[in-house]
Every structure is written in C-alpha cells, then in structure tokens.
Coordinates of C-alpha atoms and ligand atoms in Angstrom, one line a residue:
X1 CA 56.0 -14.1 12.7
X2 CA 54.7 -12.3 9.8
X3 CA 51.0 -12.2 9.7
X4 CA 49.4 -10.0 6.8
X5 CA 45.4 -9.2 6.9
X6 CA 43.6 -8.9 3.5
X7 CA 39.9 -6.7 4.1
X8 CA 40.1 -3.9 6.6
X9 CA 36.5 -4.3 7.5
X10 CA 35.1 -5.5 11.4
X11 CA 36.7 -8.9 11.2
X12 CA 40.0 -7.8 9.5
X13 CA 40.8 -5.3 11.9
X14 CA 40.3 -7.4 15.5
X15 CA 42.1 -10.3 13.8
X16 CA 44.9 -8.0 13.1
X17 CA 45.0 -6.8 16.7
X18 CA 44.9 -10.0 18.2
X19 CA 48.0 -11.1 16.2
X20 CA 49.7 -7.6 17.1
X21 CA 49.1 -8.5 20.5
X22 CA 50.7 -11.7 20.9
X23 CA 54.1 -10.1 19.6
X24 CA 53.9 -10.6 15.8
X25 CA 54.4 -8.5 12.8
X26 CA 51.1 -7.5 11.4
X27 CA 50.1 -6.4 8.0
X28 CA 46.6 -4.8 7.4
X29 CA 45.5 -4.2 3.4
X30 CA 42.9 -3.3 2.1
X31 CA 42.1 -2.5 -2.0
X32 CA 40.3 0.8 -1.1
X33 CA 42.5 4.2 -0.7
X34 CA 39.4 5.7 1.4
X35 CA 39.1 3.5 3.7
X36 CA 43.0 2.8 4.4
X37 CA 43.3 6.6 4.7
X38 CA 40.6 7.0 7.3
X39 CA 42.4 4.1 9.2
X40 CA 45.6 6.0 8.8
X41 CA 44.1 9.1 10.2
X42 CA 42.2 8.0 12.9
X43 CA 43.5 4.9 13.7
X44 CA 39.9 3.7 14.5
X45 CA 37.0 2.9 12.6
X46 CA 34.0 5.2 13.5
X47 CA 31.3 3.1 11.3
X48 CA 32.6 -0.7 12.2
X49 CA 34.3 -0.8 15.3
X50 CA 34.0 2.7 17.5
X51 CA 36.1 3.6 20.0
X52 CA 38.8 0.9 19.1
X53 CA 42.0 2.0 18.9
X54 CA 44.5 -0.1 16.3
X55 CA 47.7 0.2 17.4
X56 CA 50.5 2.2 16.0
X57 CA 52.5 -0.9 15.1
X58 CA 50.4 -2.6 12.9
X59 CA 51.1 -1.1 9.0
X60 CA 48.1 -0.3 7.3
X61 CA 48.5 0.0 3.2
X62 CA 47.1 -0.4 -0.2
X63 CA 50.3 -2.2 -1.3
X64 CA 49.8 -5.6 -1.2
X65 CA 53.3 -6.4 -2.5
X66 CA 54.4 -5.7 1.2
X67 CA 53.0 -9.1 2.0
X68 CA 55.4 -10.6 0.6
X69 CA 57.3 -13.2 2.8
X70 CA 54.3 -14.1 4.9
X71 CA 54.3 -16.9 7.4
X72 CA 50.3 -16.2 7.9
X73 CA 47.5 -14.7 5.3
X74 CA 44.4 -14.1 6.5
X75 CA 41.8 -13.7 3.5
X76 CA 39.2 -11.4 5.6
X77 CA 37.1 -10.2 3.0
X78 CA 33.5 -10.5 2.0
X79 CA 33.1 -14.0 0.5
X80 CA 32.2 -12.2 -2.8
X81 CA 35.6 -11.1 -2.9
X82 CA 37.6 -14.3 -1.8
X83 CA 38.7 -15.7 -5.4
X84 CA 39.1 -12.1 -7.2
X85 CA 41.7 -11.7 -3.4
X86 CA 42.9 -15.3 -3.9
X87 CA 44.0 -14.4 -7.4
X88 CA 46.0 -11.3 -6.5
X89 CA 47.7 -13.5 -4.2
X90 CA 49.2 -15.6 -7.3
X91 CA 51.9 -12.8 -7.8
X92 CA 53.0 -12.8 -4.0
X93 CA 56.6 -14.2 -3.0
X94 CA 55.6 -16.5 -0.5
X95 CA 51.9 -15.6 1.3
X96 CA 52.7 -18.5 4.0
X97 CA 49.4 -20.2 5.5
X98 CA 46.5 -18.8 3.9
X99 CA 44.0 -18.8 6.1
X100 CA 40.2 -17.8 5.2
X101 CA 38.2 -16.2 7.7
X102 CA 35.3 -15.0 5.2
X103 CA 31.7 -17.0 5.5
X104 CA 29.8 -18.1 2.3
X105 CA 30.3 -20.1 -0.8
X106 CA 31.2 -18.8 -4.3
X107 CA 28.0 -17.9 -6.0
X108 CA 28.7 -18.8 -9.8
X109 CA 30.5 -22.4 -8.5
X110 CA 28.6 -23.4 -5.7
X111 CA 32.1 -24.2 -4.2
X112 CA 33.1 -23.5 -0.5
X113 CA 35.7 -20.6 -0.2
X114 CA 38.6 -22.8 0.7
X115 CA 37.9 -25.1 -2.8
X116 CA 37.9 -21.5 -4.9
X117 CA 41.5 -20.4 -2.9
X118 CA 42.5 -23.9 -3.5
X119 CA 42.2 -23.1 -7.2
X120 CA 43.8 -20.4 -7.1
X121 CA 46.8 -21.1 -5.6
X122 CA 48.7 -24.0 -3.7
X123 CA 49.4 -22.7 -0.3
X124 CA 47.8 -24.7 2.6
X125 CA 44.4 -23.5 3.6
X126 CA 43.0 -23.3 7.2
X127 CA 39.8 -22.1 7.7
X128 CA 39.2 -20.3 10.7
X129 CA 35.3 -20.2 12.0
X130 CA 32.9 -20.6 15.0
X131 CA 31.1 -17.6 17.4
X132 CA 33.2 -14.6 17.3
X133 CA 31.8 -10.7 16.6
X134 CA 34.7 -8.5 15.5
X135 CA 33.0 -6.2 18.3
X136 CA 33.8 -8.2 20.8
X137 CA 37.5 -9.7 19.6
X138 CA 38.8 -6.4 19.4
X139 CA 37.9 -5.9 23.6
X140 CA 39.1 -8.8 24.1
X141 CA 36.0 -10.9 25.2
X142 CA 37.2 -14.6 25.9
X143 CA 36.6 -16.2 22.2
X144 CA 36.7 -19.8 21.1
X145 CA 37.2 -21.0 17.8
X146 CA 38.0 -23.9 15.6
X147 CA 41.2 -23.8 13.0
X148 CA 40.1 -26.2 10.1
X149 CA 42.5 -28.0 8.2
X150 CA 43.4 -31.0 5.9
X151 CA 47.0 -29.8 6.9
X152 CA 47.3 -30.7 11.0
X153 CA 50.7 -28.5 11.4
X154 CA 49.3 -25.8 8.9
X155 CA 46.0 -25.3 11.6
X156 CA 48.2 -25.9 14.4
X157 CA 50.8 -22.9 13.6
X158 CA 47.8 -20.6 13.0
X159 CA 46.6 -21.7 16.5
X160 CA 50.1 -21.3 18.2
X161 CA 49.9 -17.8 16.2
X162 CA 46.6 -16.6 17.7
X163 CA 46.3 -18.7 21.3
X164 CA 45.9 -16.2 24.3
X165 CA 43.8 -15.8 27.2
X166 CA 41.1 -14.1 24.9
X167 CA 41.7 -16.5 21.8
X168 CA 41.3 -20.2 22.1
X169 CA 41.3 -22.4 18.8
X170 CA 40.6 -25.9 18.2
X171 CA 41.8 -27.9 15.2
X172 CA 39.4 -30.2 13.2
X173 CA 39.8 -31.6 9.7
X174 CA 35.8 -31.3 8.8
X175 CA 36.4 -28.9 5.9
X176 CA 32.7 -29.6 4.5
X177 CA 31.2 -29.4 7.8
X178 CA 33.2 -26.5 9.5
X179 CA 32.5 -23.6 6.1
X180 CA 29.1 -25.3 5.9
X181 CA 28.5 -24.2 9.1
X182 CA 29.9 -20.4 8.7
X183 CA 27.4 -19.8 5.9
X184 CA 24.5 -21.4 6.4
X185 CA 23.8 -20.1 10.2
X186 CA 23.9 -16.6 8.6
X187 CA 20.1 -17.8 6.9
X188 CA 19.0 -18.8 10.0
X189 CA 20.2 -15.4 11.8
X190 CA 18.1 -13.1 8.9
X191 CA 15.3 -15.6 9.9
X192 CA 15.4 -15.2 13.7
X193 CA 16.1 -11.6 12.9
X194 CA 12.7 -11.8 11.0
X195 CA 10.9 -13.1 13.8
X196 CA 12.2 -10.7 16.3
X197 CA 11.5 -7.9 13.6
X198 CA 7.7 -9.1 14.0
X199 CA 7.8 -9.5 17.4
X200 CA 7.7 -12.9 18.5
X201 CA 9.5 -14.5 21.4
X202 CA 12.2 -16.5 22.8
X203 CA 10.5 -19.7 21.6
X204 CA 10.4 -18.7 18.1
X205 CA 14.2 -17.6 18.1
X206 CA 15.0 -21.2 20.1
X207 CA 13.1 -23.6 17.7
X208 CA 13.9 -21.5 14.8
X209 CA 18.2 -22.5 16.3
X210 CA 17.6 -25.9 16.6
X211 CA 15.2 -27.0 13.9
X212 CA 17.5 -24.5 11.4
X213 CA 20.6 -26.5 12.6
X214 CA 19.2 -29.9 11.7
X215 CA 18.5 -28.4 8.1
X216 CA 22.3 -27.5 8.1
X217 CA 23.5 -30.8 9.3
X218 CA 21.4 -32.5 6.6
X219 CA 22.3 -30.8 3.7
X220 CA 26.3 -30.8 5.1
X221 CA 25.8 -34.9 5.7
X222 CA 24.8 -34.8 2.2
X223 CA 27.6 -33.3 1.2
X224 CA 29.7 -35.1 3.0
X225 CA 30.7 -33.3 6.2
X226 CA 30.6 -35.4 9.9
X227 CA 27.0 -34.9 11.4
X228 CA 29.0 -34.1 14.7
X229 CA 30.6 -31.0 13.6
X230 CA 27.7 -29.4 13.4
X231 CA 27.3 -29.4 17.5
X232 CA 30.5 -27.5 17.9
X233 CA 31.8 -24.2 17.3
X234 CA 31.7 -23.3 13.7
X235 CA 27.7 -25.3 14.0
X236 CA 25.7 -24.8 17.1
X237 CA 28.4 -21.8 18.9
X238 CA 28.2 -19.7 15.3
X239 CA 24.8 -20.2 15.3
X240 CA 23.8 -19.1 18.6
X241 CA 25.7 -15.8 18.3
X242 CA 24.1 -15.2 15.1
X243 CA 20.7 -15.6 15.9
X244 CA 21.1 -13.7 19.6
X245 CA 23.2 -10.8 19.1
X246 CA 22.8 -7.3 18.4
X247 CA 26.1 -7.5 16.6
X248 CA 25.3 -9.6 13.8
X249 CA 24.2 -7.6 10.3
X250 CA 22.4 -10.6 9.2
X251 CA 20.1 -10.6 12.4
X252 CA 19.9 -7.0 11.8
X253 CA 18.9 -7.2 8.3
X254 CA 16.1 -9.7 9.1
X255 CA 14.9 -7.6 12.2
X256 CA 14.7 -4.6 9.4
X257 CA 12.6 -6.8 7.3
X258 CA 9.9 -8.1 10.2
X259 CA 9.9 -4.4 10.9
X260 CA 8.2 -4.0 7.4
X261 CA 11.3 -2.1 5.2
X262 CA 11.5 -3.8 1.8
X263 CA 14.8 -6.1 0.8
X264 CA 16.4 -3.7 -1.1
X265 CA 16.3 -1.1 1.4
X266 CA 17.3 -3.5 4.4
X267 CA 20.3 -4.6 2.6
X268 CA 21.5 -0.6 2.0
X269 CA 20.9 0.2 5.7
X270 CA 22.9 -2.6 6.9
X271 CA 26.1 -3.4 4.3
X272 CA 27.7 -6.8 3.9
X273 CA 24.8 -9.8 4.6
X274 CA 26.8 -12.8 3.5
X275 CA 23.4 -14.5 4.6
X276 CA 21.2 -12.8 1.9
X277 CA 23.7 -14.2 -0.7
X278 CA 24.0 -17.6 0.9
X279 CA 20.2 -17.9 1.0
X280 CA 20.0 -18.5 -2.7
X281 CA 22.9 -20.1 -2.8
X282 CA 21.8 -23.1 0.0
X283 CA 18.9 -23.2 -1.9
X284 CA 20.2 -23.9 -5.2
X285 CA 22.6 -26.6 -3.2
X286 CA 20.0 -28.3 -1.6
X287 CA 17.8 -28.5 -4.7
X288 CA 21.1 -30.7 -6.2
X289 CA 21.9 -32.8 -3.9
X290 CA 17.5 -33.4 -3.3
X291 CA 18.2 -32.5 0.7
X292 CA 14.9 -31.2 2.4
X293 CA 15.2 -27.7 3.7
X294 CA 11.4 -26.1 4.5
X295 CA 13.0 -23.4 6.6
X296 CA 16.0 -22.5 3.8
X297 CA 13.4 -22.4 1.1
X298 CA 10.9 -20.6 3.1
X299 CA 13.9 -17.7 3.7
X300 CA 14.8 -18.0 -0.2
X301 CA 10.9 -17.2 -0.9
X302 CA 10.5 -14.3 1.6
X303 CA 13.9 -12.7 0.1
X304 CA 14.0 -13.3 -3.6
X305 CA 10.1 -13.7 -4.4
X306 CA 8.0 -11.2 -1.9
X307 CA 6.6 -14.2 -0.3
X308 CA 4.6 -13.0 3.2
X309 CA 6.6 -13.6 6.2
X310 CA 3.8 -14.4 8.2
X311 CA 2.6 -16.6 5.3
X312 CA 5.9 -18.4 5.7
X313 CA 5.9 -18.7 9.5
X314 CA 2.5 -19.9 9.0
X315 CA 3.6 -22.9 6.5
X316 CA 6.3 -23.7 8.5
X317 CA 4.4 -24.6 11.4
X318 CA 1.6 -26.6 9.6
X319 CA 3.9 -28.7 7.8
X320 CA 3.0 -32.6 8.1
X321 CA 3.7 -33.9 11.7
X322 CA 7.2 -35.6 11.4
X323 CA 9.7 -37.5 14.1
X324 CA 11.8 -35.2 15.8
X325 CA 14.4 -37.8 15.8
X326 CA 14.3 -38.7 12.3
X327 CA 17.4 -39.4 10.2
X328 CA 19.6 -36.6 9.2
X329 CA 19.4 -37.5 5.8
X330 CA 16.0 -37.3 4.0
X331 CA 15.3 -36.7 0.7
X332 CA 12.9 -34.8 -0.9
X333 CA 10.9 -38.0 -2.1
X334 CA 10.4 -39.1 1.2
Ligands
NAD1 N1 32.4 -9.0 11.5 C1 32.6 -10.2 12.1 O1 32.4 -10.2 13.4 C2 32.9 -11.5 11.5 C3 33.3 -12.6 12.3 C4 33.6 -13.8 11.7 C5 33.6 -13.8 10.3 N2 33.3 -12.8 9.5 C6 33.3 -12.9 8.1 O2 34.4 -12.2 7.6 C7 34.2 -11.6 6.3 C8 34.5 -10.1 6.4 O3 33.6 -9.6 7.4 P1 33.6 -8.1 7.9 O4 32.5 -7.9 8.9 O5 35.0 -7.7 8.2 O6 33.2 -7.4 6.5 P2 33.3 -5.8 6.1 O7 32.3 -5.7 5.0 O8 33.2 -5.0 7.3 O9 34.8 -5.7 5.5 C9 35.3 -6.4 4.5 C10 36.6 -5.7 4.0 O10 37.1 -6.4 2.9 C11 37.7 -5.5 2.0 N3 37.1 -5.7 0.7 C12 35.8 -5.4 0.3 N4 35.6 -5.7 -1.0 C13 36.8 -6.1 -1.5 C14 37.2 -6.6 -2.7 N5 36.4 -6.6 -3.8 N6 38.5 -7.0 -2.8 C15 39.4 -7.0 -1.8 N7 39.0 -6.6 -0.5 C16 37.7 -6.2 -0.4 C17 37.5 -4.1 2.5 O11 38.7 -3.8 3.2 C18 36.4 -4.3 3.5 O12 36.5 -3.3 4.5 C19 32.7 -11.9 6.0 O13 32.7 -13.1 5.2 C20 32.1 -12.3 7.4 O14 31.0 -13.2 7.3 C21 32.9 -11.6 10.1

C-alpha cells in the first residue's frame, strides 16, 4: 500500500515508521523546508523523538503532489492546522482513506476535526485515537488503539494497514464519543499536570481522572456520543496516559504552571498544547449545550483569567455534596 503522512512532528514520524515497518510505501510531508531538511540530514529528530532513527525508505518532502495515488492519508498535524491541510488535499489525485490522527476541535466552528475534513473534501474519514505517546510508538511499545469510523471497511483497511505485534486497533463507529475523548482528556492532563506542579499526590491525580472523565462523558452524551465509549481507549486509556506520563506536553505544561511560570511562558517552553486550546473551546461547548462542567470551567479560569489555582482546587472541593452515581446528564439548572 501507499500510505502518505501529512505533519512531521512526534506523532507523524512513529506513524510513519510503523506503516514502513509492516512493508508499505510510506510518504512523510511536512509544509516547513527546515524541518524536512533536518529530517533529511539526520534522519532523526533531536528535539521530538531522540535517538530514533527513520528509516532510509520512507521519502521525506515538501511536495505534497507526491501523495498523489494514496490508498491511506494520515492528517497528523496540530488540530489548528487540520482544515487549512484538509483543503490542500482538495487538489490531490486520489488521497485514499483519510485518516485524522490530530486531537482537538476547530476553534472558530466548534466542529470536531473529522466534521471540518468532511467539509473539505469527500474521502472516507477514520479517526484514529486512544493511549499512544509518539515516544513510545516509534520503540515499539505494545500500543492499542481504536480506528473510528462511519465507514466499517474504510476503519478496517487502516487496521489491516497498521496491525502488528506493537499496534493493535479496534474499530468503533462512535465518531462523537471517540474525538470527544482525544480532546477533552488533554484539559484534564494540564489539570493533573497542575496538581503535580503544586505538589499534591496520587489521590489528587486519581480523582482528578475519574471525576474529569464523568465531565467528558456528560458533555459527549449531550452531544450525542454512547456513554460507553468513554470507558475505552480513546476515553479512560487516553486519559490515563495523559494525566500519568512524562511524555505528554499538556501534563507538562500544567506541571510548569503549579510550578509558578506564567501561561504565556509555559506554553513557549513546551510547544503544541492542543489542551490549552481545547480548554476554551469545551468550555464554550458546554456553555451551549447547558452541560455542567466545574472542573472544565475551573481549568478555563486558571488559563484564560489568572484565576488562583489553589483558589480553584479549593472550590472544587467545597462544591455542594452531590451523588456519585448521579445521571450522566445534568444540566446546569439542576
Ligand atoms: N505526539 C503524540 O504522541 C501524539 C499521539 C497521539 C495524537 N497526537 C496528536 O497528533 C497531532 C500532532 O501531534 P505532534 O505531537 O506530532 O505535534 P507536533 O507539534 O510535534 O508536529 C506537528 C507537525 O505538523 C506539521 N505542521 C505544523 N503546522 C502545520 C501547518 N500549519 N500546516 C501543515 N502542517 C503543519 C509540522 O510538520 C509539525 O512538525 C496533535 O493533534 C496531537 O494531539 C499526538
């Protein structure tokens, strides 16, 4: 097969050596001369992914016209970038699959990544999502994902594309529920990245986890995603390895901030934090749709209006005694 890989970043370069290593032909672009050049050079990149070497075989290019003919496109850029990408793709002879791996929602729109490609152009989308560093994909660390599609035999070729002993996908046809998923557990991440950044302990990280994943199932019930998605994968796995690793940026970014550096100088330290972005984005959402999110808002405070963190850790857990079984869906009235 033909599998081309659009953002040379972390994520764009493992996925493009897992393809390479299951036998296919593999296609790596990126819009930036810079940063293709360095990968040219060194075959490696020093700042995302030391000591990884990307193999010979797969082409590495600015020229996005050698996509062309495609059986697989992988959109691996920040989500920022997704319909600006999904638009150059309109030219393309055939991109085959196009398959989103980036996590977020389009901030003017509101709309989840696969809706804005979906616009764009009328290939079938599968979107590709659950616990996986780049760090780790590219040593081949056992990995398991989910392959989300309306399309069943568009998911299933990506999976038959990708399956190997390190890469293990599962389909499902929860689009809400699965890119939901992706971009919200980055909030919860610069959150439990917060609390480390202050200190606090392994009970703070674990109720932050499971209290931030009932927010995520309510306001993706609300918008019409299956409440069970959100213990697989792309809800509960994503959200574990967000919130626990010294991988993630978004964690990172967070610890930065408990550590007392100010937002704007986090967010130049650390680079892409799709969560920063999604955290005024979810809160916007919920606001809509009148789902109750204490810990989204609190987040959206902290980072866009210099509330105190310990002033928000301190709401949070004075808030009125509640159920802990409570329906999923409660609006703000109640
Ligand atoms: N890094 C991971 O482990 C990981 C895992 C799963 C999903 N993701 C998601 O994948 C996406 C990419 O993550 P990453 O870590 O590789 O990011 P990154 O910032 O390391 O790289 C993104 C790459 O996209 C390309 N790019 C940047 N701006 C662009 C533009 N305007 N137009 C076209 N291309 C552009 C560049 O080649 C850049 O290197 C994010 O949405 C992230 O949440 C990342």
């Amino acid at each position: 097969m033909k599998i081309s890989v659009l953002g040379s970043g972390g994520w764009g370069i493992a996925l493009a050596m897992s393809a390479e290593s299951n036998g296919h032909q593999v296609l790596l672009w990126s819009p930036f001369e810079s940063e293709v050049n360095e990968l040219l050079v060194s075959r490696e990149s020093k700042k995302l992914l030391k000591g990884v070497k990307i193999p010979e075989s797969i082409n590495i290019t600015t020229n996005l016209s050698l996509i062309e003919n495609s059986d697989i496109t992988i959109i691996a850029t920040p989500s920022i970038a997704v319909r600006e990408t999904a638009v150059r793709l309109k030219n393309i002879k055939s991109t085959g699959i196009v398959v989103n791996v980036a996590k977020g929602f389009e901030a003017e729109s509101l709309k989840r990544l696969s809706e804005v490609i979906s616009n764009e152009i009328s290939a079938p989308v599968v979107v590709m999502s659950g616990p996986s560093h780049a760090e780790e994909v590219a040593r081949k660390v056992p990995t398991s994902l989910v392959a989300c599609s309306k399309d069943y035999d568009a998911a299933r070729a990506v999976i038959d594309a990708f399956s190997s002993e390190f890469f293990r996908l599962y389909t499902n046809d929860d689009m809400v529920g699965v890119e939901l998923g992706g971009a919200l557990k980055n909030i919860i991440a610069v959150a439990a990245g917060i609390c480390d950044g202050l200190g606090l302990g392994d009970n703070t990280r674990a109720a932050l986890i499971t209290r931030g994943l009932t927010e995520i199932a309510r306001l993706g019930v609300a918008l019409g995603a299956k409440e069970r998605t959100f213990a697989g994968l792309s809800g509960l796995g994503d959200l574990i390895v967000t919130c626990t690793s010294r991988h993630s940026r978004n964690h990172r970014f967070g610890e930065l901030i408990g550590q007392g550096l100010g937002i704007k100088d986090a967010l130049q330290e650390v680079g892409t934090v799709e969560g920063y972005y999604a955290t005024e984005l979810a809160y916007k959402l919920a606001l809509k749709v009148g789902a109750e999110m204490p810990i989204i808002s609190k987040c959206y405070e902290v980072l866009y209006q210099n509330l105190d963190v310990k002033e928000a850790i301190k709401y949070l857990m004075l808030r009125p005694i509640r159920d802990e079984q409570e329906s999923l869906w409660i609006s703000k009235q109640d």
